[in-house]
Coordinates of C-alpha atoms in Angstrom, one line a residue:
Chain A
M85 CA -2.7 -26.8 0.2
S86 CA -6.0 -24.4 -1.4
N87 CA -9.1 -27.0 -0.8
I88 CA -10.3 -29.2 -3.8
P89 CA -13.3 -30.7 -2.7
G90 CA -13.3 -33.9 -5.1
E91 CA -16.8 -33.8 -6.3
L92 CA -16.4 -30.8 -8.8
K93 CA -15.2 -30.1 -11.7
Y94 CA -12.9 -27.8 -12.3
L95 CA -11.2 -25.2 -14.8
S96 CA -7.1 -24.0 -15.3
S97 CA -8.5 -20.5 -15.0
H98 CA -9.3 -20.9 -11.7
E99 CA -13.5 -21.6 -11.6
W100 CA -15.2 -24.6 -9.9
A101 CA -18.4 -26.7 -11.5
R102 CA -20.7 -29.2 -9.5
L103 CA -24.1 -30.6 -11.0
E104 CA -27.0 -30.2 -8.9
S105 CA -29.1 -32.8 -7.7
D106 CA -31.7 -32.2 -10.5
G107 CA -29.3 -33.5 -12.9
E108 CA -29.7 -30.7 -14.9
T109 CA -28.6 -26.6 -12.6
V110 CA -25.2 -26.7 -12.6
T111 CA -23.8 -23.9 -9.8
I112 CA -20.6 -21.9 -10.7
G113 CA -18.0 -19.6 -8.4
I114 CA -14.4 -19.7 -7.3
T115 CA -11.7 -22.2 -5.6
D116 CA -10.2 -21.8 -2.5
H117 CA -7.0 -21.7 -5.0
A118 CA -8.5 -18.2 -6.3
Q119 CA -9.8 -16.4 -3.5
D120 CA -6.0 -16.7 -1.8
L121 CA -3.8 -15.8 -5.4
L122 CA -6.2 -12.6 -5.9
G123 CA -6.9 -11.6 -1.3
D124 CA -9.9 -9.6 -0.2
V125 CA -12.9 -10.3 -3.1
V126 CA -14.2 -5.9 -3.0
F127 CA -16.5 -6.7 -6.2
V128 CA -18.2 -9.0 -8.0
E129 CA -19.9 -8.5 -11.7
L130 CA -21.5 -11.6 -13.1
P131 CA -24.5 -12.3 -15.8
E132 CA -27.3 -11.7 -16.0
V133 CA -30.2 -13.7 -15.5
D134 CA -32.0 -15.5 -18.2
A135 CA -28.9 -14.9 -20.0
E136 CA -27.3 -18.1 -22.3
I137 CA -23.8 -18.3 -22.1
A138 CA -21.7 -20.8 -23.9
A139 CA -18.5 -21.9 -22.8
G140 CA -14.8 -20.5 -22.3
D141 CA -17.5 -17.9 -22.2
E142 CA -16.2 -14.3 -20.0
A143 CA -19.5 -14.4 -17.7
G144 CA -18.2 -12.1 -15.0
V145 CA -15.6 -10.3 -13.7
V146 CA -14.2 -10.5 -9.6
E147 CA -11.7 -7.6 -8.3
S148 CA -10.4 -7.7 -5.6
V149 CA -7.9 -5.4 -3.1
K150 CA -4.7 -6.7 -5.2
A151 CA -6.7 -7.7 -8.7
A152 CA -9.4 -7.6 -11.7
S153 CA -10.0 -11.6 -13.0
D154 CA -12.1 -11.8 -16.0
V155 CA -14.3 -15.8 -14.7
F156 CA -15.4 -18.1 -16.7
S157 CA -18.1 -20.0 -16.8
P158 CA -17.4 -23.8 -18.0
V159 CA -20.5 -24.8 -19.4
S160 CA -23.3 -23.3 -21.9
G161 CA -27.0 -22.7 -20.8
I162 CA -28.8 -20.5 -19.8
V163 CA -28.3 -18.4 -16.6
I164 CA -31.0 -19.7 -14.1
A165 CA -29.4 -17.4 -10.9
V166 CA -26.7 -15.7 -9.3
N167 CA -25.8 -14.7 -6.1
E168 CA -27.3 -11.9 -5.3
D169 CA -25.7 -12.0 -1.8
L170 CA -22.3 -11.1 -3.4
E171 CA -23.5 -7.5 -3.7
D172 CA -23.0 -6.8 0.4
A173 CA -21.1 -9.1 1.4
P174 CA -18.5 -10.3 -2.0
E175 CA -16.3 -11.1 1.1
L176 CA -18.3 -14.1 1.3
V177 CA -15.7 -15.4 -2.2
N178 CA -12.5 -15.3 0.7
S179 CA -14.6 -16.6 3.2
D180 CA -16.5 -20.1 1.6
P181 CA -16.3 -20.4 -2.1
Y182 CA -17.4 -23.4 -2.5
D183 CA -20.5 -22.3 -0.7
D184 CA -21.8 -19.1 0.2
G185 CA -19.1 -17.9 -1.7
W186 CA -20.9 -19.0 -5.8
F187 CA -22.0 -17.4 -8.3
F188 CA -24.1 -18.0 -10.6
K189 CA -26.1 -21.4 -11.6
V190 CA -26.9 -22.7 -15.7
K191 CA -29.2 -24.6 -17.4
A192 CA -26.6 -26.4 -18.5
S193 CA -27.9 -27.2 -22.4
D194 CA -25.2 -30.4 -23.0
L195 CA -24.3 -32.0 -19.6
D196 CA -21.1 -33.9 -21.6
E197 CA -18.9 -30.2 -21.0
L198 CA -18.5 -31.4 -17.5
G199 CA -16.5 -34.8 -19.0
S200 CA -14.5 -32.2 -20.7
L201 CA -13.1 -30.7 -17.8
L202 CA -10.7 -31.5 -15.0
D203 CA -11.2 -33.3 -12.0
A204 CA -10.2 -32.1 -8.5
E205 CA -6.2 -34.3 -8.7
A206 CA -5.7 -32.5 -12.5
Y207 CA -6.4 -28.9 -11.0
A208 CA -4.7 -29.9 -8.0
E209 CA -1.7 -30.7 -10.2
V210 CA -2.7 -27.2 -12.3
C211 CA -2.3 -24.4 -8.7
Q212 CA 0.7 -27.1 -7.6
D213 CA 2.7 -25.7 -10.7
E214 CA 1.9 -22.4 -10.5
D215 CA 3.3 -22.5 -6.8
H216 CA 6.8 -23.5 -8.6
Chain B
M232 CA 15.0 -16.7 -0.2
G233 CA 15.4 -13.2 0.8
H234 CA 16.5 -10.9 3.7
K235 CA 15.0 -10.6 6.6
T236 CA 13.7 -8.8 9.3
C237 CA 14.4 -9.8 12.9
L238 CA 10.6 -10.5 13.7
Y239 CA 10.9 -12.8 10.5
E240 CA 9.5 -15.2 13.0
A241 CA 6.7 -13.0 14.9
H242 CA 5.0 -13.0 10.8
Q243 CA 4.7 -16.9 11.5
E244 CA 4.5 -17.6 13.8
A245 CA 1.2 -15.2 13.2
G246 CA 0.7 -16.9 10.1
A247 CA 1.9 -13.9 7.6
K248 CA 1.3 -14.0 4.3
I249 CA 5.0 -13.6 3.1
V250 CA 6.2 -11.8 0.1
D251 CA 9.5 -10.4 -1.8
F252 CA 9.2 -6.1 -0.8
G253 CA 12.5 -4.5 -2.2
G254 CA 14.7 -8.1 -1.4
W255 CA 12.8 -8.8 2.0
D256 CA 10.4 -11.4 2.7
M257 CA 8.0 -8.8 4.5
P258 CA 4.7 -9.8 4.8
L259 CA 2.0 -8.9 3.1
H260 CA -1.6 -9.8 5.0
Y261 CA -2.1 -11.9 8.2
G262 CA -5.5 -12.9 6.9
S263 CA -7.7 -10.5 5.0
Q264 CA -5.9 -6.9 4.2
I265 CA -9.7 -5.2 4.5
E266 CA -9.7 -6.0 8.4
E267 CA -6.1 -5.1 8.6
H268 CA -6.7 -2.0 7.6
H269 CA -10.4 -1.7 9.7
C270 CA -8.1 -2.5 12.3
V271 CA -5.8 1.1 12.3
R272 CA -8.6 3.3 11.5
Q273 CA -10.6 2.1 14.4
R274 CA -7.4 0.3 17.4
A275 CA -4.6 0.2 16.6
G276 CA -2.4 -2.0 14.1
M277 CA 0.9 -2.7 13.5
F278 CA 3.2 -2.9 10.8
D279 CA 7.2 -3.8 10.4
V280 CA 9.1 -1.2 9.0
S281 CA 12.4 -2.5 9.7
H282 CA 13.8 -2.8 6.4
M283 CA 13.1 0.4 6.1
T284 CA 16.9 2.3 5.7
I285 CA 18.1 4.6 9.5
V286 CA 21.1 7.6 8.2
D287 CA 23.1 9.2 11.3
V288 CA 24.1 11.9 9.9
T289 CA 26.9 13.4 11.6
G290 CA 29.3 15.6 12.3
A291 CA 30.6 19.6 12.2
Q292 CA 28.7 20.4 9.2
A293 CA 25.4 18.2 9.5
R294 CA 23.6 20.8 8.9
E295 CA 25.2 22.6 5.7
Y296 CA 25.4 19.5 4.0
L297 CA 21.5 18.6 4.3
R298 CA 20.1 21.9 3.6
Y299 CA 22.3 21.0 0.0
L300 CA 21.3 17.4 0.1
L301 CA 17.7 18.2 -0.2
A302 CA 14.3 20.1 -1.3
N303 CA 13.1 21.1 1.7
D304 CA 15.1 23.0 4.9
V305 CA 16.7 21.5 7.8
D306 CA 16.1 25.2 9.0
K307 CA 12.7 24.6 9.8
L308 CA 13.7 22.1 12.5
K309 CA 13.8 24.2 15.3
S310 CA 14.0 22.1 18.2
V311 CA 15.2 18.5 18.7
G312 CA 12.9 15.9 17.1
K313 CA 10.6 17.7 15.1
A314 CA 11.0 15.9 12.0
L315 CA 10.5 17.1 8.3
Y316 CA 9.4 15.4 4.9
S317 CA 11.7 15.5 2.3
G318 CA 12.3 14.4 -1.4
M319 CA 15.7 13.6 -3.0
L320 CA 16.3 16.2 -5.9
N321 CA 18.7 14.9 -8.4
E322 CA 20.8 18.1 -10.6
T323 CA 17.4 18.0 -13.1
G324 CA 14.7 17.8 -10.5
G325 CA 13.8 15.0 -10.6
V326 CA 12.8 12.5 -7.1
L327 CA 15.8 10.1 -5.8
D328 CA 13.9 9.4 -3.2
D329 CA 11.1 11.2 0.2
L330 CA 12.6 10.7 3.4
I331 CA 11.6 12.7 6.8
V332 CA 14.6 13.5 8.3
Y333 CA 14.6 14.2 12.8
R334 CA 16.1 16.6 14.5
M335 CA 18.3 14.2 17.6
P336 CA 20.4 16.2 19.9
K337 CA 23.5 16.8 18.2
D338 CA 22.7 15.8 14.6
Y339 CA 20.6 14.2 12.5
R340 CA 18.6 10.7 11.9
A341 CA 16.8 9.6 8.1
V342 CA 15.2 7.1 7.8
V343 CA 15.0 6.7 3.2
N344 CA 13.1 4.0 1.5
C345 CA 14.1 0.5 1.3
A346 CA 14.2 -0.2 -2.6
T347 CA 16.2 3.1 -2.5
R348 CA 18.9 2.0 -0.6
E349 CA 21.9 2.1 -2.6
K350 CA 21.4 4.6 -4.4
D351 CA 20.5 6.5 -1.5
L352 CA 23.5 5.5 0.5
A353 CA 25.2 6.9 -3.0
W354 CA 24.3 9.9 -3.4
M355 CA 24.6 11.1 0.2
R356 CA 28.3 10.0 0.2
Q357 CA 28.8 11.5 -2.8
Q358 CA 27.4 14.8 -2.1
A359 CA 29.6 14.3 1.8
E360 CA 32.4 14.7 0.5
S361 CA 32.7 18.4 -0.1
F362 CA 31.0 18.2 3.6
D363 CA 32.3 17.9 7.5
V364 CA 30.1 15.2 7.7
E365 CA 30.0 11.4 8.1
I366 CA 26.9 9.6 6.8
T367 CA 25.9 6.3 9.3
E368 CA 23.5 3.0 8.5
R369 CA 22.1 1.6 11.0
P370 CA 21.4 -1.4 10.4
E371 CA 21.1 -2.7 13.7
M372 CA 17.7 -1.0 14.9
A373 CA 14.4 -2.5 14.1
M374 CA 12.0 -0.1 13.3
I375 CA 8.1 -1.1 14.5
A376 CA 5.3 1.3 13.8
V377 CA 2.0 1.7 16.0
Q378 CA -1.2 3.2 14.3
G379 CA -4.7 4.0 15.4
P380 CA -6.9 6.7 17.9
E381 CA -5.6 3.4 20.3
A382 CA -2.4 3.3 19.3
L383 CA -0.3 5.7 22.0
S384 CA -2.6 4.4 25.0
R385 CA -1.7 1.1 24.1
I386 CA 2.4 1.2 23.1
R387 CA 1.8 3.1 26.9
Q388 CA 0.7 -0.7 28.4
A389 CA 3.2 -2.1 26.3
V390 CA 6.2 0.1 28.0
P391 CA 5.1 1.5 30.6
E392 CA 8.6 2.5 31.5
H393 CA 8.5 5.2 28.5
S394 CA 5.5 6.6 28.7
A395 CA 6.2 10.0 30.7
L396 CA 8.8 10.7 27.3
I397 CA 5.1 8.8 24.3
D398 CA 2.6 11.5 26.7
E399 CA 5.8 13.7 26.1
L400 CA 6.1 13.6 22.0
K401 CA 4.6 16.7 19.8
V402 CA 2.5 15.1 16.5
F403 CA 6.0 14.8 13.9
Q404 CA 8.2 15.2 16.5
G405 CA 10.8 11.6 17.5
L406 CA 13.0 11.1 21.0
E407 CA 15.7 9.2 22.2
A408 CA 14.9 7.2 25.5
E409 CA 18.5 5.6 25.6
D410 CA 18.8 2.9 22.3
W411 CA 15.6 3.1 21.8
M412 CA 13.3 6.1 19.8
F413 CA 10.1 7.8 19.6
C414 CA 7.9 8.1 16.9
R415 CA 5.1 10.6 16.5
T416 CA 5.4 9.7 13.3
G417 CA 3.6 7.1 10.1
Y418 CA 2.4 6.7 6.8
T419 CA -1.2 6.2 7.5
G420 CA -2.8 9.4 7.9
E421 CA -3.7 7.9 11.9
D422 CA -2.3 9.2 14.9
G423 CA 1.0 6.1 16.1
L424 CA 4.4 6.1 16.5
E425 CA 6.8 4.5 14.7
V426 CA 9.7 3.3 17.6
M427 CA 12.6 3.0 16.2
V428 CA 14.1 -0.4 18.9
P429 CA 17.6 -2.5 18.9
A430 CA 17.0 -5.7 17.1
A431 CA 17.5 -7.2 19.7
K432 CA 14.8 -5.7 22.0
A433 CA 12.0 -5.5 19.2
P434 CA 10.9 -9.3 19.3
A435 CA 9.2 -9.2 22.7
F436 CA 8.1 -4.8 22.0
W437 CA 6.4 -7.0 19.0
K438 CA 4.6 -9.9 21.7
S439 CA 3.9 -6.7 24.3
L440 CA 2.1 -5.1 22.0
L441 CA 0.6 -8.3 21.5
E442 CA -0.5 -8.5 24.7
A443 CA -1.3 -5.0 24.7
G444 CA -4.2 -5.8 22.0
V445 CA -2.4 -3.7 18.6
E446 CA -3.2 -6.9 16.0
P447 CA 0.0 -7.0 13.3
C448 CA -0.9 -5.0 9.7
G449 CA 0.7 -6.3 6.8
L450 CA 2.0 -4.4 4.0
G451 CA -1.1 -4.7 1.8
A452 CA -3.2 -3.5 4.5
R453 CA -0.5 0.1 5.0
D454 CA -0.9 -0.1 1.0
T455 CA -4.8 1.4 1.5
L456 CA -4.1 2.6 4.3
R457 CA -1.4 5.6 2.4
L458 CA -3.3 5.9 -0.4
E459 CA -6.1 7.0 1.7
A460 CA -4.2 9.6 3.6
G461 CA -3.3 11.3 0.4
M462 CA 0.8 10.5 0.6
N463 CA 2.7 9.1 -2.0
L464 CA 5.0 5.8 -1.7
Y465 CA 8.5 6.4 -4.2
G466 CA 8.5 4.6 -7.7
S467 CA 4.8 4.5 -8.4
D468 CA 3.8 8.2 -7.8
M469 CA 7.0 9.8 -8.2
D470 CA 10.6 8.5 -9.2
E471 CA 13.7 10.3 -11.2
S472 CA 12.0 11.3 -14.2
V473 CA 9.2 13.4 -12.7
T474 CA 9.9 16.7 -10.1
P475 CA 8.1 17.8 -6.4
L476 CA 6.2 20.0 -8.7
Q477 CA 4.6 17.7 -10.8
S478 CA 4.4 14.9 -8.1
N479 CA 1.8 17.0 -5.1
M480 CA 5.0 17.4 -3.1
A481 CA 5.5 21.5 -3.8
W482 CA 4.4 22.6 -0.4
T483 CA 8.0 20.6 0.5
V484 CA 10.0 21.9 -1.6
S485 CA 11.8 25.9 -0.2
L486 CA 11.9 28.0 -3.4
T487 CA 12.2 31.1 -1.5
D488 CA 15.5 31.6 0.0
D489 CA 18.5 33.0 -1.2
R490 CA 19.4 29.1 0.3
D491 CA 20.9 25.9 -2.7
F492 CA 19.9 23.0 -3.2
I493 CA 20.3 20.2 -5.9
G494 CA 17.8 20.5 -8.2
K495 CA 17.3 24.3 -7.8
Q496 CA 17.4 25.5 -10.6
A497 CA 15.5 23.0 -12.1
L498 CA 12.8 23.6 -10.5
L499 CA 13.0 27.3 -10.5
D500 CA 12.9 26.5 -14.5
Q501 CA 9.7 23.9 -14.9
K502 CA 7.9 26.5 -12.7
Q503 CA 8.9 28.9 -15.0
A504 CA 8.4 27.6 -18.1
G505 CA 4.8 25.8 -16.7
V506 CA 4.0 22.7 -14.4
P507 CA 3.4 20.3 -17.2
D508 CA 1.5 18.1 -15.2
K509 CA 0.1 17.5 -11.9
L510 CA -0.6 14.7 -9.0
V511 CA -4.3 14.3 -8.6
G512 CA -7.2 12.3 -6.7
L513 CA -9.2 10.0 -7.9
V514 CA -12.8 9.1 -7.2
L515 CA -14.7 6.5 -8.8
E516 CA -17.7 5.7 -7.2
A517 CA -19.6 3.5 -9.1
R518 CA -18.7 -0.1 -8.9
G519 CA -14.8 -1.1 -9.7
V520 CA -11.3 -0.9 -8.5
L521 CA -9.0 2.3 -10.4
R522 CA -5.6 0.6 -10.8
G523 CA -2.1 2.0 -11.3
H524 CA -0.6 2.1 -14.9
Q525 CA -4.6 3.0 -16.2
K526 CA -5.2 5.9 -19.1
V527 CA -6.2 9.0 -17.7
V528 CA -8.5 11.1 -20.4
V529 CA -8.8 14.7 -20.1
D530 CA -11.4 16.3 -22.5
G531 CA -9.7 18.4 -25.1
L532 CA -6.3 18.7 -22.9
G533 CA -4.9 15.1 -23.4
E534 CA -4.0 12.0 -21.6
G535 CA -2.8 11.6 -18.2
E536 CA -2.3 7.4 -15.7
I537 CA -2.5 6.4 -12.8
T538 CA 0.8 6.0 -10.3
S539 CA -1.7 4.7 -7.7
G540 CA -4.9 3.0 -7.4
T541 CA -7.4 0.6 -4.6
F542 CA -10.4 0.0 -2.8
S543 CA -10.8 2.3 -0.8
P544 CA -11.9 0.2 2.4
T545 CA -13.3 3.4 4.6
L546 CA -15.1 4.7 2.2
G547 CA -16.2 1.3 0.0
Y548 CA -15.0 2.5 -3.1
S549 CA -12.6 2.9 -5.5
V550 CA -9.6 5.8 -4.9
A551 CA -6.1 7.5 -6.8
L552 CA -3.6 8.8 -7.0
A553 CA -3.0 10.4 -11.2
R554 CA -0.8 12.5 -12.6
V555 CA -2.0 14.5 -15.3
P556 CA -2.2 17.3 -17.3
A557 CA -1.5 20.6 -15.8
Q558 CA -5.7 22.0 -16.5
T559 CA -6.8 19.0 -15.6
G560 CA -10.3 20.5 -13.8
A561 CA -13.5 18.3 -12.1
Q562 CA -13.7 15.5 -14.1
C563 CA -11.8 12.8 -15.7
Q564 CA -12.1 9.5 -17.1
V565 CA -10.3 6.8 -16.3
E566 CA -10.2 3.1 -18.9
M567 CA -10.2 0.5 -17.0
R568 CA -10.7 -3.2 -18.6
K569 CA -11.4 -1.6 -22.6
K570 CA -14.3 1.3 -21.4
L571 CA -13.4 4.6 -20.9
V572 CA -15.6 4.8 -16.6
P573 CA -16.5 8.7 -15.6
V574 CA -14.4 10.0 -12.8
N575 CA -13.7 13.0 -10.2
V576 CA -11.2 14.6 -9.8
V577 CA -10.1 15.5 -6.3
K578 CA -7.3 16.6 -3.5
P579 CA -5.6 14.6 -1.6
P580 CA -5.7 13.1 0.9
F581 CA -8.8 10.6 1.1
V582 CA -9.3 10.2 4.6
R583 CA -7.5 11.4 8.5
H584 CA -8.7 9.9 11.9
G585 CA -11.3 7.9 9.7
K586 CA -12.8 9.9 8.0
K587 CA -14.1 11.7 4.6
V588 CA -11.9 14.1 4.2
Y589 CA -11.9 15.3 1.1
E590 CA -14.8 17.6 -1.1

């Protein structure tokens, strides 16, 4: 069973979102389940810093040895940082999907959007349904 | 559930991710496909290839039969143990399968693909009706491929009783020792052996290889290794709809002698009419991964298709095999995620013995 931290929010397309302690920055990445499905990640395409994105937008692409997959933003706002380490070390997405393998950070324009995302329990059900 | 090889439990113990492959439950990887790939390029890795089909061709007319059955000529096998790569064609020149055939002390042994097993055996038996030959499958044999620059020394360490024979083996040669057969062949572009061993003895052999420092590798790494080595995968890079001439396999067809073989006339006709397309290598040094079935656009000549593509762990960028119009030059474009991306056309292989080799 894959690791699904209880404090994060999720999209059924396997992105996670974490509200940071400043109360407005949301960090986004892909889940342990997603990295396991993809296999070794070899390229990550990230949004531009300062770009404005809306919840549900395609914000990047993750390519593994097996497949290319779009990455969607769970929230709306301005991109304030991207994980440049992934350029040289895309394997961080496999080894540490919830921490060093983060994708980008958004200054969220509407924190209510977080409330409409899946919680860990609901996301675990999504993964389970996919496995069967 | 699919068929399981005699090493299935060993794979599970090693934490393999198991997938279905041609009806067999086989390891895709044991953690990281890329690390397994590097292990074979730099040290030694092993693959369970027991799902592949070993077929003995025996009888008074085995030679005549194989000269008719195969596009390549077994008469090139001048000494015992020598191996030959060949396509097996239908009457229209389409590739039914690709295989390796070894000259044995008295007869021949072939290794064919697992996904085509039933089709191959039916075809071989049908063609055998007019020859004095017997076709015998050897399902009681397992096969382990040990590949990489350190493969031979580590196998000698694992089975010291066979090291004299292993020392003797030349490249592309296979020799028997009791009920084992050691073949200096492979599907990775590295030195190494493919070892046929009775299934009952295979788990112990696997274990002694592990103890000798050989790391288990899955089908994922096997695919990236063979693609870097420019080796075709049956069902992806060629099948019954194309001939060897369209599949970078012209070197495996001997058309100039007076030997008749199945598909020969079709190949001669195609050669005369002009072979419409060719299988080439593509290289994308920019970001992105070339993948099977992506469309290839060649200016002024038309379109082609990637037959298999991947990220090359050795090179750090993507390579592919593609079927493109015969006149294609050094450049073309690939449609990736709705965009046309320029790529270089090269002659495979991409990597041999751990190093980049294409121009």
